[in-house]
Amino acid sequence: MKNYRIQTMAAMCCCVVALLRPVHALDAGRIVKSSAFPGMGQLGDDQVLKGLAFMGGEAVLLSLMFAEVSHQYSFAFDTKRLNVDYKMSYDYQELQTTLSTWQDSYDRAAASKNNALIWGGAAAAWWGLNIVDAILFPPRQSSDEQSSLFRQMQEHTLLAIDCQRLSLKYITDF
Amino acid sequence: MGPFIRKASAAGAVIVSLFCLNGSAQSLTDKLSEKESFYKNYGNNTYSKMTIQQDVIGLYDMFGEHITDGVFMYDLHDSSVTLTNEREGVIDSTLYSKSVEFQKNDLFEKFSNLVVTQDAIGGTKTAFMVGDQITTRFTPLTFNKVNYRGIRFDLWSTGLQLTGLLSRTRPGFLSKKGTSGDATVAYPLDASVFNDQYYGNVSNRVGGFYSTQDYSSKSPFGDYDWLISAHAQNNIANKVDVGLTYINHHSTNVKKGEKWIEGDLPSGALGWMPSEIHFEIYDLTPYNDDDAGAYAHDFKMFVNNQEVAARPQFRGTFRKVYIAFRDSILLPRDLPIAKPQSGRFPIIVAFKTDPQYWYFAQSGRTISALSGIKSIRFEYTLAGNYLVFVSTSKQIYPSISGIQDQNTKLVKYSPVEKQVSDLFEGTGQPVKVGTSYLDADYANYKNFSTTYFGEYVAKSPHLITPERATRTSFESICNEANRSASLIANPNRESDYNFRTYTYNFGVNASSITYGADFSGELAGIKFAGEVALNQRENQIPASDSVNVENRWVGTLKADKEIGRQWGVSTDVYYISPDWQTNMVNLQASRYFKETSIRSGRAYADYLSYPYPHGNGWQNVDDNDDNDAFVESDRRHYPSDLSNDDQAKFYADGTLQWPNVKSVLLPSDMWIAYDDPDGVVASKDDRNRNGVPDYQEDFLLFASDPPVFEMGNDLNNNGLPDYEDDDILPDFGHSVGSFVTSNGIKTLGIKGIGLNFRWTPRNWICDFGGRAEGILDYDMDGITDGLISDEFLTPAFYDDKSFVVYATTKREIIKRSQGIQYDIGNELRVIRDAIANDAIQSTGINNNGAYNVSYRYYIDPLNFRRSAVDNLIGNLIYNNIRNFEYAVRAKLGAQKHLLLDQLYYKKYSFDDPVAKKTIFVERWEPYDDRTIGEAYLVNRISYKIGFKNEYEDWRRYFNFLNRLEIIPQYKISYSMTQEIQGPGTGDPRTIEKLEENYRMDINHDGKIDSTFDNVGDNLERYTQARIDQKQYRDNNKSLLLNVPILRVNYKIAENTQFQLGVQGLRKLDFISAEQNGFNLTTLAQVVSKASYRGYNVTFFLGAKWQNNDYDVNAYDPVLDIGSRYDRKKWEFFAQLYSGQ
């Protein structure tokens, strides 16, 4: 059990150290680029895979959202068209078929509206996450180029871990 | 027995063949050996691939000097023989006179119809050129031809430059492969001059003719046209270039002999003197039967400046008045006509010219012969909405009716005349053949030529709206009693309703002489250029050789002055007379008598067949907007590399026959030749020239956007980018006002002034200024109008004038260190535009490597009659990230249209999806108060993924990835136009309209049910719905395009690549949802490039998959939007391209 705790403590220490590793200064350009379009800031800092992931992910989510918006408008229009078809139907069978198609279009328009909101929300979240990433996770740099923000955070942060508890204190001067 | 005979025959044939072969082989061997042993040394003479070997004879000049051993290739000469016998009082100067142009086929085959001799002595150089397709330019307003045909002489020295031209512009002959021939004009006609068909057609066909026959090198009346021109230019004190121009284009004839710089027409009974002159008065709004039509009040004829009247026995014959009832019937009427003629059919007034029909009204005297007629003038009073055409009984025929006298060997022929009454009578029988009439059957009727040639001579200065006068109220106004009473009450009433008296002086254009001066240079820091020219057009009475002269002027001046480093001012003043042209007038066909001939089941417009008389379509200033080898509003000429297969498509004079001519349909419902085969103005948005704009085409759309991000791209406000404006007018450098008549246009002249100030501080370009223009000839009588006192014109300033004030600013920044390039600009324009700048649009497809183009007449919608426009445009490109590019383009725009409280006669052109042709619709419309907003946003990102693996261990197998390139791209664009305020804020396609549209296609076959039979109300409703939707869609758009693209390139070899592209295009139209859908396109191809035999060769092998998936399969048959089917398409291709 003791070994386990020691191992756990060591692992957690590694995580925290990794989290607080030296980074660039807060890079306004990177944030602006990422705000302009997801992945731009990361690509600008040679974080190619991450940048492409953000860019591609955003493209996919936006495409899905627009597809659903398109479906929503199209099926809503189709209900109008089918309404005309319904009036022009000449027998019961055709009436029933048209009515069934109308109901289907109506339902699909409503579903597409919901889906559009979901994919739109996901696209917005992905965009936001990309900006957060641009702020918090710039690429690794040498110590003499460390970020003053993170250096300050490191200097003023006290991390205490034992087998019973984990505490994190931030000390600042006023 | 039979088989034996066959075998014996075969054996015999073989033996004979062997003998023949032996003989042939022997002679061939001799020939080859002789040829091989015959020594040629090209050290002395330039090697020529095609040596002249056939028909070589010793050639000597007229002094007996040996010229060369060769062939006679080109000849242009006139010869006149005068025969006199004083004792018998006989003088015939032209019994054997003739004019000949000859070309031997060698001229084409060896020199492509162009021969140049050049020489120099001291500082002077000279060049003689004979041939076709000689680009010749004097000045923009006097002479500018890419296909000048004839003789040209150039002299060049350090100071003086001189060009002289001599051409027989009609009739002509051009040699082609294997064909020598001539265009001989002779009088009297000799059987050796013309072939049998030439004589026989008219008499056999009673007026019909075979326009499939080639008569382009013939002249039935013995007349022909000369062009004699010169342009000299010199530099004065190294400051100013001054040029002088003289152009003489005249008609002459072998009967009277050449006068060289004077025009002269064949006279007498065999000449051009007509027996009848007739006027056709059309309703200027032919598609509207409910507004004021055309009204003819009176027509008077004056001979030798004295009014003439019908002799008692010829009352009703001397002057005939008709109203057309149907296409085939004329109803006799009298003047003033009882009520205006509204709709398609004209009023026709025909006068006899022969003195036997009339006498001088005041003196009661007469003259005995046509030769006593020195002048013919008409005065006529019209009212309403009218368009007037004048023509004569001298119908234009490609052939004549001739009989050869066997004793004298001379051919006597009858002049070809056809009077209006020969074609139409009030009997219901339209076609008179001899003494009998044919049935008014449509097809029969069209078998007979009814084409008259003349010109349009008058038009209403303004249109009378239905608000001002309906058909019935105008009838009342035209009534003589009412008219007099209303005049007392309102003196302006006459001009309100276009009551005007016009004068027309009859004469056949015999010559056109132009004197011009041009200048350019720099004085006192002012750069300037301009020209002035005077054209004198002589119109002749053919019977007496009397002429009247019309003078026309043009003048242009451009000046530019730099003021300091950052300022500048430029100005531009121009005046171009109505109907300006330096060549002789080209006659037009009348709209009513324009009928066609049916041949082989296909209709051909007679007026497009050869020959055009007096001018032959010759224009001294081309319409050649794309400045290529093909003149737009002309027929094609021989290509210099004419193949054998193409020879039959051309007439003898080198122009293309009508069935092969590309043409365009005019709003006047007539066709004109528009024969530039490779399109006119290649859209820069369609670089691969497949008829689809690049911004709508798969994969290409990533880098292309619609032309909305450029400032000042439509300075004439006609709705087309200026770089795509292809007008139908000669290239005068200014868009001359014009009116579409029959088979062409009538230019109305223009005057204008422009002033521009510019300020160019660093990174800024600012322009502000204005331009005012006005049409010169409102009533189209060829004479510049004074200020027309008209309440509709003068105060309102909305007819045939334009005025624009503008201010544009643009800032361009390039920060290379940051990888940023951006520009932002704004344009503000206040516009009053009432000058229509119609254009021709070309669309085409690449079909097996050949570009097939078709033309469509585009009508300027005059959307900016009174308006203000502001556009804010910005572009940003960021490429400071390695392998990455980001581009944003944005536009915000606003338009304000201010109400004009009257109706305008507006024309629309639509592509009919069912009939697959252009249809024109005309109607009265208000100009409403509207506010329109525009927004456009394009985002585009692209990243290029490459690999640089240099492994040497087991991972070396992944080094192949270095040849791989992956390019993900993403484009998203949104365009929005919205009418914020105005009548078009609501979609006219309401649920009721939608239902109405669908009910027009009951059987759901995608076709309007009554389109084909033209019955019922559907056609009218169909047109109305399309116009409503067009108006709405012009000002209301909301379209989003979402386009992810993935491209992969893999280098197979150094110049061979495998390429894969996948594109998903989501189209989201918020207004017409039936167009929404997802198009998935996959393209895979292998591309190999190499240099082979001096050519760059590119080979493609691949396949393309397209999947067009509409969200819903709804098709609106009226608006032609949406689709009833989804579509999957697969294509395989192997293509080879080569270039220099």
mmCIF file of C-alpha atoms in Angstrom, chain B residues 816-978:
data_model
loop_
_atom_site.group_PDB
_atom_site.id
_atom_site.type_symbol
_atom_site.label_atom_id
_atom_site.label_comp_id
_atom_site.label_asym_id
_atom_site.label_seq_id
_atom_site.Cartn_x
_atom_site.Cartn_y
_atom_site.Cartn_z
ATOM 1 C CA ARG B 816 6.149 41.233 -45.992
ATOM 2 C CA SER B 817 7.913 40.695 -42.692
ATOM 3 C CA GLN B 818 4.597 39.817 -41.100
ATOM 4 C CA GLY B 819 3.228 38.015 -44.125
ATOM 5 C CA ILE B 820 0.232 40.301 -44.288
ATOM 6 C CA GLN B 821 -1.236 41.911 -47.330
ATOM 7 C CA TYR B 822 -4.437 43.821 -47.094
ATOM 8 C CA ASP B 823 -6.390 46.498 -48.796
ATOM 9 C CA ILE B 824 -9.485 48.352 -47.871
ATOM 10 C CA GLY B 825 -11.435 50.728 -49.995
ATOM 11 C CA ASN B 826 -14.687 52.542 -50.378
ATOM 12 C CA GLU B 827 -16.552 53.799 -53.387
ATOM 13 C CA LEU B 828 -19.426 56.211 -53.371
ATOM 14 C CA ARG B 829 -21.271 56.886 -56.570
ATOM 15 C CA VAL B 830 -24.275 59.052 -57.229
ATOM 16 C CA ILE B 831 -25.800 57.944 -60.481
ATOM 17 C CA ARG B 832 -28.409 59.154 -62.890
ATOM 18 C CA ASP B 833 -28.333 56.738 -65.767
ATOM 19 C CA ALA B 834 -30.762 56.574 -68.649
ATOM 20 C CA ILE B 835 -28.377 55.417 -71.379
ATOM 21 C CA ALA B 836 -28.768 51.761 -72.075
ATOM 22 C CA ASN B 837 -25.467 49.918 -72.443
ATOM 23 C CA ASP B 838 -26.684 46.622 -73.820
ATOM 24 C CA ALA B 839 -24.111 43.916 -74.276
ATOM 25 C CA ILE B 840 -23.554 40.518 -75.777
ATOM 26 C CA GLN B 841 -22.795 37.710 -73.411
ATOM 27 C CA SER B 842 -20.971 34.656 -74.612
ATOM 28 C CA THR B 843 -21.109 31.246 -73.089
ATOM 29 C CA GLY B 844 -19.390 28.196 -74.383
ATOM 30 C CA ILE B 845 -18.213 24.724 -73.754
ATOM 31 C CA ASN B 846 -15.052 22.896 -74.548
ATOM 32 C CA ASN B 847 -16.169 20.072 -76.734
ATOM 33 C CA ASN B 848 -13.413 17.672 -77.729
ATOM 34 C CA GLY B 849 -10.944 20.456 -77.522
ATOM 35 C CA ALA B 850 -13.016 22.810 -79.643
ATOM 36 C CA TYR B 851 -14.565 25.810 -77.979
ATOM 37 C CA ASN B 852 -18.198 26.123 -78.984
ATOM 38 C CA VAL B 853 -19.527 29.514 -78.184
ATOM 39 C CA SER B 854 -23.050 30.855 -78.258
ATOM 40 C CA TYR B 855 -24.138 34.452 -77.895
ATOM 41 C CA ARG B 856 -26.969 36.045 -76.005
ATOM 42 C CA TYR B 857 -28.187 39.597 -76.110
ATOM 43 C CA TYR B 858 -28.086 41.189 -72.672
ATOM 44 C CA ILE B 859 -30.387 44.119 -71.997
ATOM 45 C CA ASP B 860 -29.169 46.813 -69.674
ATOM 46 C CA PRO B 861 -31.833 46.809 -66.929
ATOM 47 C CA LEU B 862 -31.102 50.464 -66.115
ATOM 48 C CA ASN B 863 -31.283 49.719 -62.413
ATOM 49 C CA PHE B 864 -29.557 52.966 -61.543
ATOM 50 C CA ARG B 865 -31.799 55.538 -63.177
ATOM 51 C CA ARG B 866 -31.615 57.689 -60.045
ATOM 52 C CA SER B 867 -29.598 56.188 -57.278
ATOM 53 C CA ALA B 868 -26.670 56.283 -54.892
ATOM 54 C CA VAL B 869 -24.317 53.379 -54.318
ATOM 55 C CA ASP B 870 -21.719 52.827 -51.647
ATOM 56 C CA ASN B 871 -19.436 49.831 -51.349
ATOM 57 C CA LEU B 872 -16.913 49.125 -48.628
ATOM 58 C CA ILE B 873 -14.523 46.394 -49.678
ATOM 59 C CA GLY B 874 -11.642 44.756 -47.868
ATOM 60 C CA ASN B 875 -9.221 41.948 -48.631
ATOM 61 C CA LEU B 876 -6.733 40.304 -46.289
ATOM 62 C CA ILE B 877 -4.193 37.613 -47.017
ATOM 63 C CA TYR B 878 -2.057 36.174 -44.254
ATOM 64 C CA ASN B 879 0.682 33.742 -45.160
ATOM 65 C CA ASN B 880 3.274 34.125 -42.463
ATOM 66 C CA ILE B 881 2.806 30.571 -41.235
ATOM 67 C CA ARG B 882 4.845 28.051 -43.073
ATOM 68 C CA ASN B 883 2.780 26.041 -45.568
ATOM 69 C CA PHE B 884 -0.339 27.892 -44.520
ATOM 70 C CA GLU B 885 -2.437 30.612 -46.097
ATOM 71 C CA TYR B 886 -5.446 32.407 -44.774
ATOM 72 C CA ALA B 887 -7.528 34.840 -46.791
ATOM 73 C CA VAL B 888 -10.559 36.908 -45.936
ATOM 74 C CA ARG B 889 -12.562 39.033 -48.317
ATOM 75 C CA ALA B 890 -15.461 41.139 -47.214
ATOM 76 C CA LYS B 891 -17.848 43.593 -48.737
ATOM 77 C CA LEU B 892 -20.544 45.789 -47.301
ATOM 78 C CA GLY B 893 -22.653 47.675 -49.753
ATOM 79 C CA ALA B 894 -25.767 49.781 -49.933
ATOM 80 C CA GLN B 895 -27.889 51.084 -52.776
ATOM 81 C CA LYS B 896 -30.557 53.708 -52.652
ATOM 82 C CA HIS B 897 -32.908 54.030 -55.594
ATOM 83 C CA LEU B 898 -35.056 57.119 -55.630
ATOM 84 C CA LEU B 899 -38.580 57.029 -56.942
ATOM 85 C CA LEU B 900 -39.246 58.257 -60.460
ATOM 86 C CA ASP B 901 -42.855 59.009 -60.895
ATOM 87 C CA GLN B 902 -43.446 57.516 -64.304
ATOM 88 C CA LEU B 903 -43.439 54.219 -66.101
ATOM 89 C CA TYR B 904 -40.588 52.908 -68.207
ATOM 90 C CA TYR B 905 -40.728 50.431 -71.023
ATOM 91 C CA LYS B 906 -38.485 47.703 -69.763
ATOM 92 C CA LYS B 907 -37.164 44.707 -71.639
ATOM 93 C CA TYR B 908 -36.171 41.380 -70.205
ATOM 94 C CA SER B 909 -34.349 38.486 -71.742
ATOM 95 C CA PHE B 910 -34.706 34.979 -70.360
ATOM 96 C CA ASP B 911 -33.247 31.657 -71.218
ATOM 97 C CA ASP B 912 -36.266 29.490 -71.829
ATOM 98 C CA PRO B 913 -35.331 26.143 -70.272
ATOM 99 C CA VAL B 914 -37.920 24.278 -72.287
ATOM 100 C CA ALA B 915 -37.543 25.762 -75.732
ATOM 101 C CA LYS B 916 -33.826 26.255 -75.065
ATOM 102 C CA LYS B 917 -33.687 29.709 -76.568
ATOM 103 C CA THR B 918 -33.618 33.318 -75.508
ATOM 104 C CA ILE B 919 -36.963 34.972 -75.174
ATOM 105 C CA PHE B 920 -37.576 38.672 -74.868
ATOM 106 C CA VAL B 921 -40.319 40.210 -72.800
ATOM 107 C CA GLU B 922 -41.209 43.872 -72.760
ATOM 108 C CA ARG B 923 -43.527 45.736 -70.461
ATOM 109 C CA TRP B 924 -44.124 49.000 -68.646
ATOM 110 C CA GLU B 925 -42.728 49.287 -65.122
ATOM 111 C CA PRO B 926 -42.283 51.957 -62.485
ATOM 112 C CA TYR B 927 -38.921 52.897 -61.029
ATOM 113 C CA ASP B 928 -39.544 52.414 -57.344
ATOM 114 C CA ASP B 929 -38.005 53.760 -54.221
ATOM 115 C CA ARG B 930 -35.753 51.021 -52.864
ATOM 116 C CA THR B 931 -33.038 50.576 -50.293
ATOM 117 C CA ILE B 932 -30.824 47.583 -50.805
ATOM 118 C CA GLY B 933 -28.135 46.236 -48.540
ATOM 119 C CA GLU B 934 -25.361 43.870 -49.510
ATOM 120 C CA ALA B 935 -22.857 41.818 -47.549
ATOM 121 C CA TYR B 936 -20.316 39.327 -48.735
ATOM 122 C CA LEU B 937 -17.821 37.387 -46.685
ATOM 123 C CA VAL B 938 -15.352 34.775 -47.842
ATOM 124 C CA ASN B 939 -13.002 32.830 -45.576
ATOM 125 C CA ARG B 940 -10.396 30.605 -47.082
ATOM 126 C CA ILE B 941 -7.701 28.522 -45.401
ATOM 127 C CA SER B 942 -5.220 26.147 -46.886
ATOM 128 C CA TYR B 943 -2.386 24.076 -45.431
ATOM 129 C CA LYS B 944 0.218 22.018 -47.169
ATOM 130 C CA ILE B 945 1.547 18.942 -45.408
ATOM 131 C CA GLY B 946 4.842 17.535 -46.590
ATOM 132 C CA PHE B 947 7.363 15.062 -45.235
ATOM 133 C CA LYS B 948 11.125 15.091 -44.900
ATOM 134 C CA ASN B 949 12.111 11.640 -43.788
ATOM 135 C CA GLU B 950 15.759 10.768 -44.077
ATOM 136 C CA TYR B 951 15.817 7.459 -42.262
ATOM 137 C CA GLU B 952 18.384 4.870 -42.964
ATOM 138 C CA ASP B 953 17.284 2.198 -40.496
ATOM 139 C CA TRP B 954 14.224 0.037 -40.817
ATOM 140 C CA ARG B 955 12.124 3.167 -41.017
ATOM 141 C CA ARG B 956 13.689 3.943 -44.369
ATOM 142 C CA TYR B 957 10.660 2.335 -45.932
ATOM 143 C CA PHE B 958 8.736 5.389 -44.846
ATOM 144 C CA ASN B 959 10.997 7.684 -46.833
ATOM 145 C CA PHE B 960 8.570 7.298 -49.714
ATOM 146 C CA LEU B 961 6.357 9.715 -47.842
ATOM 147 C CA ASN B 962 8.686 12.487 -48.948
ATOM 148 C CA ARG B 963 6.966 12.290 -52.287
ATOM 149 C CA LEU B 964 3.605 12.814 -50.705
ATOM 150 C CA GLU B 965 1.879 16.141 -50.341
ATOM 151 C CA ILE B 966 -1.426 16.566 -48.529
ATOM 152 C CA ILE B 967 -3.345 19.798 -48.884
ATOM 153 C CA PRO B 968 -6.431 20.270 -46.753
ATOM 154 C CA GLN B 969 -8.444 23.340 -47.735
ATOM 155 C CA TYR B 970 -11.541 24.907 -46.382
ATOM 156 C CA LYS B 971 -13.650 27.696 -47.814
ATOM 157 C CA ILE B 972 -16.769 29.184 -46.436
ATOM 158 C CA SER B 973 -18.579 32.074 -48.052
ATOM 159 C CA TYR B 974 -21.794 33.893 -47.429
ATOM 160 C CA SER B 975 -23.407 36.390 -49.746
ATOM 161 C CA MET B 976 -26.411 38.396 -48.817
ATOM 162 C CA THR B 977 -28.404 41.024 -50.678
ATOM 163 C CA GLN B 978 -31.576 42.298 -49.199
#
